[in-house]
Coordinates of C-alpha atoms in Angstrom, one line a residue:
M1340 CA 139.0 77.2 37.7
K1341 CA 141.9 80.4 37.1
E1342 CA 140.4 80.4 33.7
R1343 CA 136.8 80.3 34.8
L1344 CA 137.7 83.1 38.5
V1345 CA 140.3 85.9 35.2
S1346 CA 137.1 85.1 33.0
W1347 CA 134.3 86.5 35.2
F1348 CA 137.0 89.5 37.3
N1349 CA 137.0 90.0 33.0
R1350 CA 133.4 90.3 32.6
L1351 CA 132.9 92.1 35.7
K1352 CA 134.9 94.6 34.7
T1353 CA 133.7 95.0 31.6
F1354 CA 130.5 95.1 33.0
W1355 CA 131.7 98.5 34.8
S1356 CA 133.1 99.7 32.6
R1357 CA 130.4 100.7 30.2
I1358 CA 127.4 102.1 33.1
P1359 CA 127.5 105.6 33.5
K1360 CA 129.2 107.1 35.8
K1361 CA 125.7 108.5 36.9
N1362 CA 124.4 105.1 37.5
K1363 CA 127.6 104.3 38.9
I1364 CA 127.1 106.9 42.4
W1365 CA 124.0 105.8 42.6
M1366 CA 125.0 102.2 43.3
I1367 CA 127.8 102.9 44.8
S1368 CA 125.1 104.5 47.4
G1369 CA 122.9 102.5 47.8
S1370 CA 125.1 100.2 48.3
A1371 CA 125.8 102.1 52.3
V1372 CA 122.4 102.7 53.0
V1373 CA 122.5 98.7 53.2
F1374 CA 125.9 98.2 54.3
A1375 CA 124.5 101.0 57.6
A1376 CA 120.9 99.5 57.2
L1377 CA 123.0 96.1 58.0
I1378 CA 125.7 96.7 60.5
A1379 CA 122.7 98.9 62.1
I1380 CA 119.6 95.9 62.9
L1381 CA 122.7 94.0 63.7
L1382 CA 124.4 96.4 66.9
I1383 CA 120.3 96.7 67.7
T1384 CA 119.4 92.9 67.9
N1385 CA 121.8 92.3 69.4
I1386 CA 122.6 95.0 72.2
K1387 CA 120.8 93.0 75.6
H1388 CA 118.7 94.4 78.4
Y1389 CA 119.6 93.8 81.5
T1390 CA 117.3 94.1 84.9
P1391 CA 118.1 93.7 87.9
L1392 CA 118.2 89.9 89.6
Y1393 CA 119.5 91.1 93.5
S1394 CA 119.1 94.7 94.2
D1395 CA 120.5 95.5 98.3
L1396 CA 122.8 92.6 98.9
S1397 CA 125.5 92.9 101.5
E1398 CA 129.2 92.1 100.0
N1399 CA 129.8 88.8 101.4
E1400 CA 125.9 88.3 99.2
A1401 CA 126.8 89.4 96.6
G1402 CA 130.4 87.9 96.0
Q1403 CA 128.6 84.8 96.4
I1404 CA 126.8 85.3 93.3
T1405 CA 128.7 86.3 91.2
D1406 CA 131.6 83.8 92.1
D1407 CA 128.7 81.4 90.9
L1408 CA 127.4 83.2 88.2
D1409 CA 130.7 83.3 86.5
S1410 CA 131.7 79.7 87.0
K1411 CA 127.9 79.6 83.9
S1412 CA 129.7 82.2 82.3
I1413 CA 127.5 84.5 82.6
P1414 CA 127.3 87.9 82.0
Y1415 CA 126.7 90.4 84.8
K1416 CA 126.8 94.2 85.7
L1417 CA 127.3 95.7 89.9
S1418 CA 126.0 98.6 90.3
N1419 CA 125.0 100.6 93.9
G1420 CA 127.9 100.6 95.1
G1421 CA 128.4 96.9 94.4
T1422 CA 124.7 96.4 96.2
T1423 CA 122.3 95.2 92.6
I1424 CA 123.2 93.0 90.4
S1425 CA 121.7 92.4 86.6
V1426 CA 121.7 90.3 84.6
P1427 CA 120.0 89.5 80.5
E1428 CA 116.7 89.9 80.8
K1429 CA 115.6 86.9 79.3
Q1430 CA 117.4 84.3 81.4
V1431 CA 117.0 87.1 85.2
D1432 CA 113.0 84.1 85.8
Q1433 CA 115.6 80.5 85.3
L1434 CA 118.3 82.6 87.5
K1435 CA 116.9 83.0 89.7
V1436 CA 115.1 79.7 90.1
E1437 CA 118.5 78.2 89.9
L1438 CA 120.3 80.0 93.2
A1439 CA 117.2 79.5 95.0
A1440 CA 117.9 75.6 94.3
Q1441 CA 121.9 76.8 96.0
G1442 CA 120.8 78.4 99.0
L1443 CA 122.2 81.6 97.7
P1444 CA 122.3 84.0 99.0
K1445 CA 123.3 82.8 102.2
T1446 CA 122.9 85.6 104.8
G1447 CA 125.6 83.8 107.3
Q1448 CA 123.0 84.8 110.4
I1449 CA 121.4 82.0 111.9
D1450 CA 117.6 81.3 112.3
Y1451 CA 115.0 78.3 113.7
S1452 CA 115.5 76.5 110.2
F1453 CA 118.7 76.4 111.9
F1454 CA 118.1 74.6 114.5
G1455 CA 116.8 71.5 112.2
Q1456 CA 119.6 70.8 109.7
N1457 CA 121.9 70.9 112.1
A1458 CA 120.1 69.7 115.6
G1459 CA 121.8 66.4 117.8
F1460 CA 123.2 65.6 121.2
G1461 CA 126.6 67.2 121.4
M1462 CA 125.1 71.5 121.6
T1463 CA 125.1 72.4 125.5
D1464 CA 122.4 74.3 126.5
K1465 CA 125.0 77.9 127.2
Q1466 CA 125.1 76.9 123.3
F1467 CA 121.6 76.6 122.6
D1468 CA 120.4 79.9 123.9
V1469 CA 123.1 81.0 122.4
L1470 CA 122.1 80.4 119.2
Q1471 CA 118.0 80.2 120.1
R1472 CA 118.8 84.3 120.8
A1473 CA 120.5 84.6 117.4
A1474 CA 117.6 82.8 115.9
M1475 CA 115.1 85.1 117.8
Q1476 CA 117.0 88.7 116.8
T1477 CA 117.1 87.0 113.1
E1478 CA 113.0 86.4 112.3
L1479 CA 112.3 88.8 114.5
A1480 CA 114.3 92.0 112.7
N1481 CA 113.2 90.1 108.8
L1482 CA 110.1 91.0 109.8
I1483 CA 110.8 94.9 110.9
A1484 CA 112.5 94.8 107.5
N1485 CA 109.0 93.8 106.3
T1486 CA 107.3 97.0 107.0
K1487 CA 107.6 99.7 104.5
G1488 CA 109.9 102.2 104.4
V1489 CA 112.8 100.3 106.0
K1490 CA 114.9 98.8 104.5
S1491 CA 116.8 96.2 107.2
A1492 CA 117.2 96.3 110.6
K1493 CA 119.5 94.9 113.8
V1494 CA 118.6 94.2 116.4
M1495 CA 119.7 93.1 119.5
I1496 CA 117.7 91.4 122.1
S1497 CA 119.0 91.0 126.3
L1498 CA 117.2 87.7 128.2
P1499 CA 118.7 88.0 131.8
Q1500 CA 120.1 85.0 133.3
N1501 CA 117.5 81.6 134.0
D1502 CA 118.3 81.9 138.2
V1503 CA 116.1 79.7 140.4
W1504 CA 116.3 81.1 143.5
V1505 CA 115.2 84.7 141.9
S1506 CA 111.4 85.4 141.5
D1507 CA 110.1 85.1 138.6
Q1508 CA 108.6 88.9 138.6
D1509 CA 112.4 90.1 138.6
K1510 CA 113.0 88.6 134.8
K1511 CA 110.2 90.7 132.6
S1512 CA 112.3 94.5 133.7
G1513 CA 115.2 92.6 132.4
T1514 CA 114.3 91.1 129.2
S1515 CA 115.7 94.5 126.9
A1516 CA 115.3 95.1 123.1
S1517 CA 117.5 97.5 120.9
I1518 CA 116.4 97.9 117.8
V1519 CA 118.8 100.0 114.6
L1520 CA 116.2 100.3 111.7
N1521 CA 117.2 101.3 108.0
V1522 CA 114.6 103.6 107.1
T1523 CA 114.8 104.3 103.2
P1524 CA 115.8 107.4 102.4
G1525 CA 113.3 110.0 102.1
D1526 CA 110.5 107.9 104.0
Q1527 CA 109.6 108.5 107.7
L1528 CA 107.9 106.3 109.7
S1529 CA 104.2 107.0 110.1
A1530 CA 102.4 106.5 114.3
D1531 CA 101.0 103.5 113.0
Q1532 CA 104.2 102.1 111.9
I1533 CA 106.0 103.1 115.4
N1534 CA 103.0 101.5 117.3
G1535 CA 103.4 98.3 116.0
L1536 CA 107.0 98.1 116.0
Y1537 CA 106.9 98.3 119.3
H1538 CA 104.0 95.8 119.6
L1539 CA 105.6 93.8 117.9
V1540 CA 108.7 93.7 119.7
A1541 CA 107.4 93.5 122.8
K1542 CA 104.9 90.4 121.2
S1543 CA 107.6 88.3 119.8
V1544 CA 110.0 87.9 122.6
P1545 CA 108.4 86.9 126.3
N1546 CA 108.6 88.5 129.6
L1547 CA 109.7 91.8 127.4
S1548 CA 107.9 95.1 128.4
V1549 CA 107.5 98.0 126.5
D1550 CA 109.5 100.1 128.3
N1551 CA 113.2 98.4 128.0
I1552 CA 112.1 99.1 123.5
V1553 CA 114.4 101.3 121.9
I1554 CA 113.8 101.8 119.2
M1555 CA 116.6 104.5 116.4
D1556 CA 117.1 104.3 112.6
Q1557 CA 120.4 104.6 111.1
Y1558 CA 120.3 108.6 112.1
F1559 CA 120.4 108.6 115.0
N1560 CA 117.3 109.3 115.2
Y1561 CA 115.2 108.2 118.3
Y1562 CA 111.0 107.0 117.7
D1563 CA 109.8 106.8 121.7
L1564 CA 105.9 105.6 122.1
K1565 CA 104.4 108.3 124.6
N1566 CA 105.7 111.4 122.7
N1567 CA 105.0 109.8 119.3
N1568 CA 101.2 109.4 121.0
A1569 CA 100.7 112.7 121.6
N1570 CA 102.6 113.5 118.3
G1571 CA 100.5 111.5 116.5
S1572 CA 96.9 112.1 117.7
T1573 CA 97.8 115.7 117.2
L1574 CA 98.6 115.1 113.5
S1575 CA 95.8 112.3 113.0
A1576 CA 93.2 114.9 114.4
Y1577 CA 95.4 118.1 111.7
D1578 CA 95.4 115.4 109.2
Q1579 CA 91.6 114.3 109.2
Q1580 CA 90.1 118.4 109.3
Q1581 CA 92.5 119.2 106.4
A1582 CA 91.1 116.4 105.1
I1583 CA 87.5 117.1 105.3
I1584 CA 88.4 121.6 104.2
R1585 CA 89.7 120.0 100.4
D1586 CA 86.1 117.5 100.7
V1587 CA 84.2 120.6 101.4
E1588 CA 86.5 122.4 98.4
N1589 CA 87.0 120.0 96.4
N1590 CA 82.3 119.1 97.0
V1591 CA 81.5 123.4 95.7
Q1592 CA 83.8 123.1 92.7
R1593 CA 83.2 120.1 91.0
R1594 CA 79.3 120.9 91.1
V1595 CA 79.9 124.6 90.2
T1596 CA 82.2 123.5 87.5
Q1597 CA 80.3 120.9 86.2
M1598 CA 76.9 123.1 86.3
L1599 CA 78.5 126.1 83.9
T1600 CA 80.1 124.0 81.9
M1601 CA 77.3 122.6 80.5
M1602 CA 76.3 126.8 80.1
M1603 CA 79.8 127.9 79.3
G1604 CA 81.4 124.9 77.0
E1605 CA 84.6 122.9 77.8
G1606 CA 87.9 124.8 78.5
K1607 CA 85.9 127.8 79.5
V1608 CA 84.9 128.1 82.9
M1609 CA 88.1 128.0 85.7
V1610 CA 86.8 127.4 89.6
N1611 CA 88.7 128.2 92.9
V1612 CA 86.1 127.6 96.5
T1613 CA 87.2 128.7 99.6
A1614 CA 86.2 127.7 102.9
N1615 CA 86.7 128.5 106.1
V1616 CA 85.5 125.2 108.5
D1617 CA 84.6 125.8 112.0
F1618 CA 86.3 122.6 114.6
T1619 CA 84.8 123.7 117.8
Q1620 CA 83.1 120.8 119.8
S1621 CA 81.2 121.5 122.1
K1622 CA 78.1 119.5 124.4
E1623 CA 75.2 121.2 125.9
K1624 CA 72.9 119.5 128.4
Q1625 CA 69.7 121.2 128.8
E1626 CA 66.5 120.4 131.6
L1627 CA 62.9 121.8 130.1
V1628 CA 59.9 122.2 131.4
E1629 CA 56.6 122.7 129.2
P1630 CA 53.4 122.9 129.8
V1631 CA 51.0 119.6 128.0
N1632 CA 48.1 121.6 126.4
Q1633 CA 50.4 124.6 124.6
Q1634 CA 47.3 127.1 124.3
T1635 CA 46.0 126.4 127.6
M1636 CA 49.5 126.8 129.6
E1637 CA 47.4 123.1 131.4
G1638 CA 49.6 120.2 131.9
I1639 CA 48.0 117.1 133.2
Q1640 CA 46.0 116.9 137.2
T1641 CA 47.6 114.3 138.2
S1642 CA 45.7 114.1 142.1
T1643 CA 42.6 117.0 143.1
E1644 CA 42.3 116.7 146.6
H1645 CA 38.7 118.7 148.4
I1646 CA 38.8 120.3 151.6
T1647 CA 35.6 121.3 153.9
E1648 CA 35.6 122.6 157.8
N1649 CA 31.4 123.7 159.4
Y1650 CA 31.3 123.8 163.1
T1651 CA 27.4 125.2 164.4
G1652 CA 27.0 125.3 168.2
Q1653 CA 28.2 127.4 171.2
G1654 CA 31.7 128.6 170.7
A1655 CA 31.9 128.7 167.1
A1656 CA 32.5 132.1 167.4
G1657 CA 35.5 131.5 169.0
Q1658 CA 37.7 133.6 170.8
A1659 CA 38.5 137.7 170.2
G1660 CA 42.9 136.9 169.1
T1661 CA 44.5 139.2 170.6
G1662 CA 43.8 142.4 168.4
T1663 CA 42.8 146.1 169.8
N1664 CA 40.0 147.2 168.3
D1665 CA 37.9 144.5 165.6
S1666 CA 39.7 145.6 163.0
Q1667 CA 42.8 143.5 164.3
T1668 CA 40.5 141.1 164.9
P1669 CA 38.3 140.7 161.3
T1670 CA 37.5 137.1 161.4
Y1671 CA 36.0 135.8 164.9
Q1672 CA 34.2 138.5 166.5
D1673 CA 34.6 139.4 169.8
G1674 CA 32.5 137.8 173.2
T1675 CA 33.1 135.4 174.6
S1676 CA 30.1 132.8 174.8
G1677 CA 27.8 132.8 172.4
N1678 CA 26.5 130.1 169.9
G1679 CA 27.8 130.2 165.6
N1680 CA 28.8 128.9 162.3
Y1681 CA 32.2 128.5 161.1
Q1682 CA 33.2 126.9 157.6
K1683 CA 36.4 126.6 155.4
V1684 CA 36.5 124.9 152.3
E1685 CA 39.9 123.9 150.4
D1686 CA 41.2 123.0 146.7
R1687 CA 44.0 121.1 146.6
V1688 CA 44.8 120.0 142.4
N1689 CA 48.7 118.7 141.7
Y1690 CA 49.4 118.9 137.7
E1691 CA 52.3 117.6 135.9
F1692 CA 54.5 119.2 132.9
N1693 CA 56.9 117.3 129.9
R1694 CA 60.0 117.6 132.2
I1695 CA 62.8 117.4 129.2
H1696 CA 67.0 116.2 129.7
R1697 CA 68.6 117.3 127.3
E1698 CA 72.1 116.3 126.1
V1699 CA 72.9 117.9 122.2
T1700 CA 76.3 117.2 120.5
N1701 CA 77.5 119.6 118.7
S1702 CA 78.5 118.6 114.4
P1703 CA 81.9 118.3 114.5
Y1704 CA 82.4 121.1 111.9
K1705 CA 80.5 123.9 110.6
V1706 CA 81.2 125.4 107.1
N1707 CA 81.4 129.5 108.7
D1708 CA 82.7 130.9 105.8
L1709 CA 82.0 130.2 101.3
G1710 CA 84.0 132.3 99.0
I1711 CA 83.5 131.3 94.8
Q1712 CA 85.5 132.2 92.4
V1713 CA 84.3 131.5 88.8
M1714 CA 86.4 132.7 85.8
I1715 CA 84.8 132.8 82.7
E1716 CA 86.6 132.7 79.1
P1717 CA 84.6 135.0 76.6
P1718 CA 83.2 132.7 73.2
T1719 CA 85.6 134.7 71.4
A1720 CA 88.5 135.1 73.0
S1721 CA 89.5 138.5 72.3
N1722 CA 86.9 139.5 72.8
N1723 CA 85.1 140.1 76.4
A1724 CA 82.3 141.8 75.2
S1725 CA 81.2 139.0 72.9
L1726 CA 79.6 137.2 76.8
S1727 CA 76.4 139.0 76.9
A1728 CA 76.0 140.8 81.1
Q1729 CA 73.1 138.1 81.5
S1730 CA 74.9 135.6 81.2
V1731 CA 77.1 136.6 84.1
N1732 CA 74.3 137.6 86.0
D1733 CA 73.3 134.5 86.0
V1734 CA 76.1 132.9 87.0
R1735 CA 76.5 135.1 90.3
Q1736 CA 71.7 133.6 91.0
I1737 CA 74.0 130.9 90.6
L1738 CA 76.3 130.9 92.6
N1739 CA 74.7 133.5 95.1
S1740 CA 72.4 131.2 95.7
I1741 CA 74.7 128.1 96.6
I1742 CA 76.2 130.4 99.2
K1743 CA 73.5 131.1 101.0
T1744 CA 72.3 127.9 101.3
T1745 CA 75.7 126.8 102.6
I1746 CA 76.5 129.0 105.5
S1747 CA 74.4 131.1 107.6
D1748 CA 75.2 134.2 109.6
P1749 CA 76.2 133.7 113.7
Q1750 CA 72.8 134.0 115.4
G1751 CA 71.6 131.3 112.5
Q1752 CA 69.7 133.2 109.6
E1753 CA 70.6 133.7 106.2
L1754 CA 72.5 135.9 104.6
M1755 CA 71.3 139.2 103.2
N1756 CA 71.9 140.4 99.8
N1757 CA 74.9 142.8 99.7
A1758 CA 77.3 140.1 102.7
I1759 CA 76.5 137.0 100.2
N1760 CA 78.3 138.8 96.8
Q1761 CA 80.9 139.7 98.6
K1762 CA 81.3 136.1 98.7
T1763 CA 81.3 135.6 95.1
S1764 CA 83.6 137.0 92.2
V1765 CA 83.0 136.3 89.0
T1766 CA 85.5 137.7 86.7
V1767 CA 85.4 137.7 82.4
G1768 CA 88.4 137.4 80.5
R1769 CA 90.6 135.3 78.4
F1770 CA 92.7 132.6 79.9
N1771 CA 96.8 133.3 78.9
G1772 CA 97.7 129.4 80.1
K1773 CA 95.9 126.3 80.9
P1774 CA 97.5 123.4 82.8
T1775 CA 99.0 120.2 80.4
A1776 CA 100.7 117.5 81.2
Q1777 CA 103.8 116.9 82.2
P1778 CA 105.8 115.6 79.1
Q1779 CA 106.7 112.0 80.1
G1780 CA 110.3 111.2 79.0
S1781 CA 111.1 110.2 75.9
K1782 CA 112.1 105.6 76.1
I1783 CA 113.1 104.0 73.4
N1784 CA 110.7 102.5 70.9
W1785 CA 112.3 99.0 69.5
L1786 CA 109.5 98.6 68.1
W1787 CA 109.7 101.8 65.6
I1788 CA 113.8 101.6 65.3
A1789 CA 112.9 98.5 63.6
G1790 CA 110.0 99.0 61.5
G1791 CA 112.3 102.2 60.7
S1792 CA 115.0 100.0 59.3
L1793 CA 112.8 97.9 58.1
L1794 CA 111.1 100.9 55.5
A1795 CA 115.2 102.3 54.6
L1796 CA 115.5 98.4 53.2
L1797 CA 112.4 98.5 51.4
M1798 CA 113.0 101.8 49.8
V1799 CA 117.2 101.0 49.6
G1800 CA 115.9 97.8 47.4
L1801 CA 113.8 99.5 45.4
I1802 CA 115.9 102.1 44.3
V1803 CA 119.0 99.6 43.2
W1804 CA 115.5 98.4 41.8
L1805 CA 114.9 101.0 39.9
I1806 CA 118.6 101.6 38.9
R1807 CA 119.2 98.3 37.7
R1808 CA 116.1 97.7 35.8
R1809 CA 117.2 101.9 33.6
K1810 CA 120.5 101.1 32.9
N1811 CA 119.7 97.2 32.4
D1812 CA 117.7 99.2 29.6
E1813 CA 120.2 101.3 28.9
D1814 CA 122.2 98.5 28.0
A1815 CA 120.4 97.1 25.6
E1816 CA 119.9 100.8 23.8
T1817 CA 123.3 100.7 23.7
V1818 CA 123.7 96.7 22.6
V1819 CA 121.5 97.7 19.7
E1820 CA 122.8 100.9 19.3
D1821 CA 126.8 98.9 19.1
I1822 CA 125.5 95.7 17.4
P1823 CA 126.3 96.5 13.1
Q1824 CA 124.5 95.0 10.8
Q1825 CA 126.1 91.2 9.1
E1826 CA 127.6 93.3 5.9
D1827 CA 128.2 96.2 8.1
Y1828 CA 130.5 93.4 10.0
Q1829 CA 131.9 92.0 6.9
A1830 CA 133.2 95.0 5.7
M1831 CA 134.5 95.2 8.3
L1832 CA 136.2 92.3 8.6
N1833 CA 137.9 93.1 5.4
Q1834 CA 138.9 96.0 5.9
E1835 CA 141.3 94.5 8.9
N1836 CA 144.3 93.8 8.7
P1837 CA 145.1 90.3 9.3
E1838 CA 145.7 90.0 13.5
Q1839 CA 142.5 92.3 13.7
R1840 CA 141.2 89.5 11.8
K1841 CA 142.7 87.0 13.7
F1842 CA 142.4 89.1 17.1
H1843 CA 137.7 89.0 16.5
E1844 CA 138.1 85.4 15.5
L1845 CA 140.2 84.3 18.4
E1846 CA 137.6 86.3 20.4
E1847 CA 134.3 84.8 19.2
M1848 CA 136.3 81.5 20.1
A1849 CA 136.4 82.4 23.5
K1850 CA 132.9 83.5 23.7
E1851 CA 130.7 80.8 21.6
K1852 CA 133.6 77.6 22.3
P1853 CA 135.0 78.3 25.6
D1854 CA 136.8 74.7 25.7
Q1855 CA 138.1 74.4 22.3
F1856 CA 140.0 78.6 23.4
V1857 CA 141.2 76.9 26.3
K1858 CA 142.5 74.3 24.8
L1859 CA 144.9 76.7 22.3
L1860 CA 145.5 78.7 25.2
R1861 CA 147.8 76.5 27.1
G1862 CA 149.5 74.6 23.7
W1863 CA 150.4 78.2 23.3
L1864 CA 152.1 77.8 26.4
A1865 CA 153.3 74.6 26.3
E1866 CA 155.5 75.3 23.0
D1867 CA 156.6 78.9 24.0
K1868 CA 158.9 76.8 27.4

């Protein structure tokens, strides 16, 4: 076996010595590249990607989980001050199921499940009350922790002592709750969330009034329910007003942009809209009386009364009255006696008119003013004259029409043309900068890396194959050139001395009959010993 290895080594050495220096460099370089590619592939495939298993853990919970992972010889990493435990990505789901089956992580807090696991007759009433309050605090803290922006919560409930001599009316005033929220940095609780927390706590604890609840965060910010309602209503109204303004502006901007884009082309138009909206609300009560017939200005006759009085006979003339002469009493005749006639005619007509009672509530908002600014890039960006004046005038007419149909003057009349022209602006010029999407952070794409590595291996293999093919061609030519003809070989043998002839014979024996050559060598070695 040893002789065979030596023979192969000698052949390899002889083969290497015949290779040209240039080909040796190519082969060494190719081998180095292939070796480096293999190492890179091994490193990439053996890299472990860690994924968070649990986060926001307490020190006790983190210690329980790490002890279990150490017992199972599972690698892990700690981050965020030991509150986050990361494990290999492929083992996350399996570990969550196994840890949950073991009851990990154990918070050490008492909840309502404690009573089901530790129910017994040896528990006193005092112990039961303490455990019940602890369970109530834990369950309430878990409910509060589900609120968006709240990481965790601590709840302290104070319950009055049960006294048979005290009226039940005093129990509600003796119950109180103090809550400390661990708010996520950067988040702010809304007014609705604060109101919800107050009512959640009040409804979860028996005989607890909202006035006896105190809520604050880890920064000692106090969340007052009364001030929160006032500030929340103001903030809510402001948000609604700003939303209405944005909606008006965006609506006009979208329609103008769509229309002008069809005229000028994509990316050639920029539109900005500013709106002044009045949110003053008012109510009016109107009492109107209108005639039924607008032409004659008369109403409907509801009743008619015709009165006629006639009297004939002595004394019908009546008394002379109190006047000093006839001109002062024209209706009656003078005298104390005589015959006469008295007549009185009276018509009474009652008309009914339309009586209108109106309670008018104005719109919650009104667009008082509107401004539209348009920038247009000409067809030839460097030449403003490439956009005709007629096109610019058409754009102005479109904007003026929108302004005219949207707003009016304080008296409710249409705006004058000069006033409308001041509210629109059209600018023609080249866009030096256009909004572009923010580049996203570069991420390692292992698929591309694997594809690149495979391509590199293929290229290296192709290079090695070409080198070997070229080398084989050169070796074939060299063999053809170096092998002498039979006549030349006989002449060379005749010219060689006996020692050289013997050496060549041995060489031929070693090539053609290696077994006999080995036996011959063994015989020589035995004779030398």
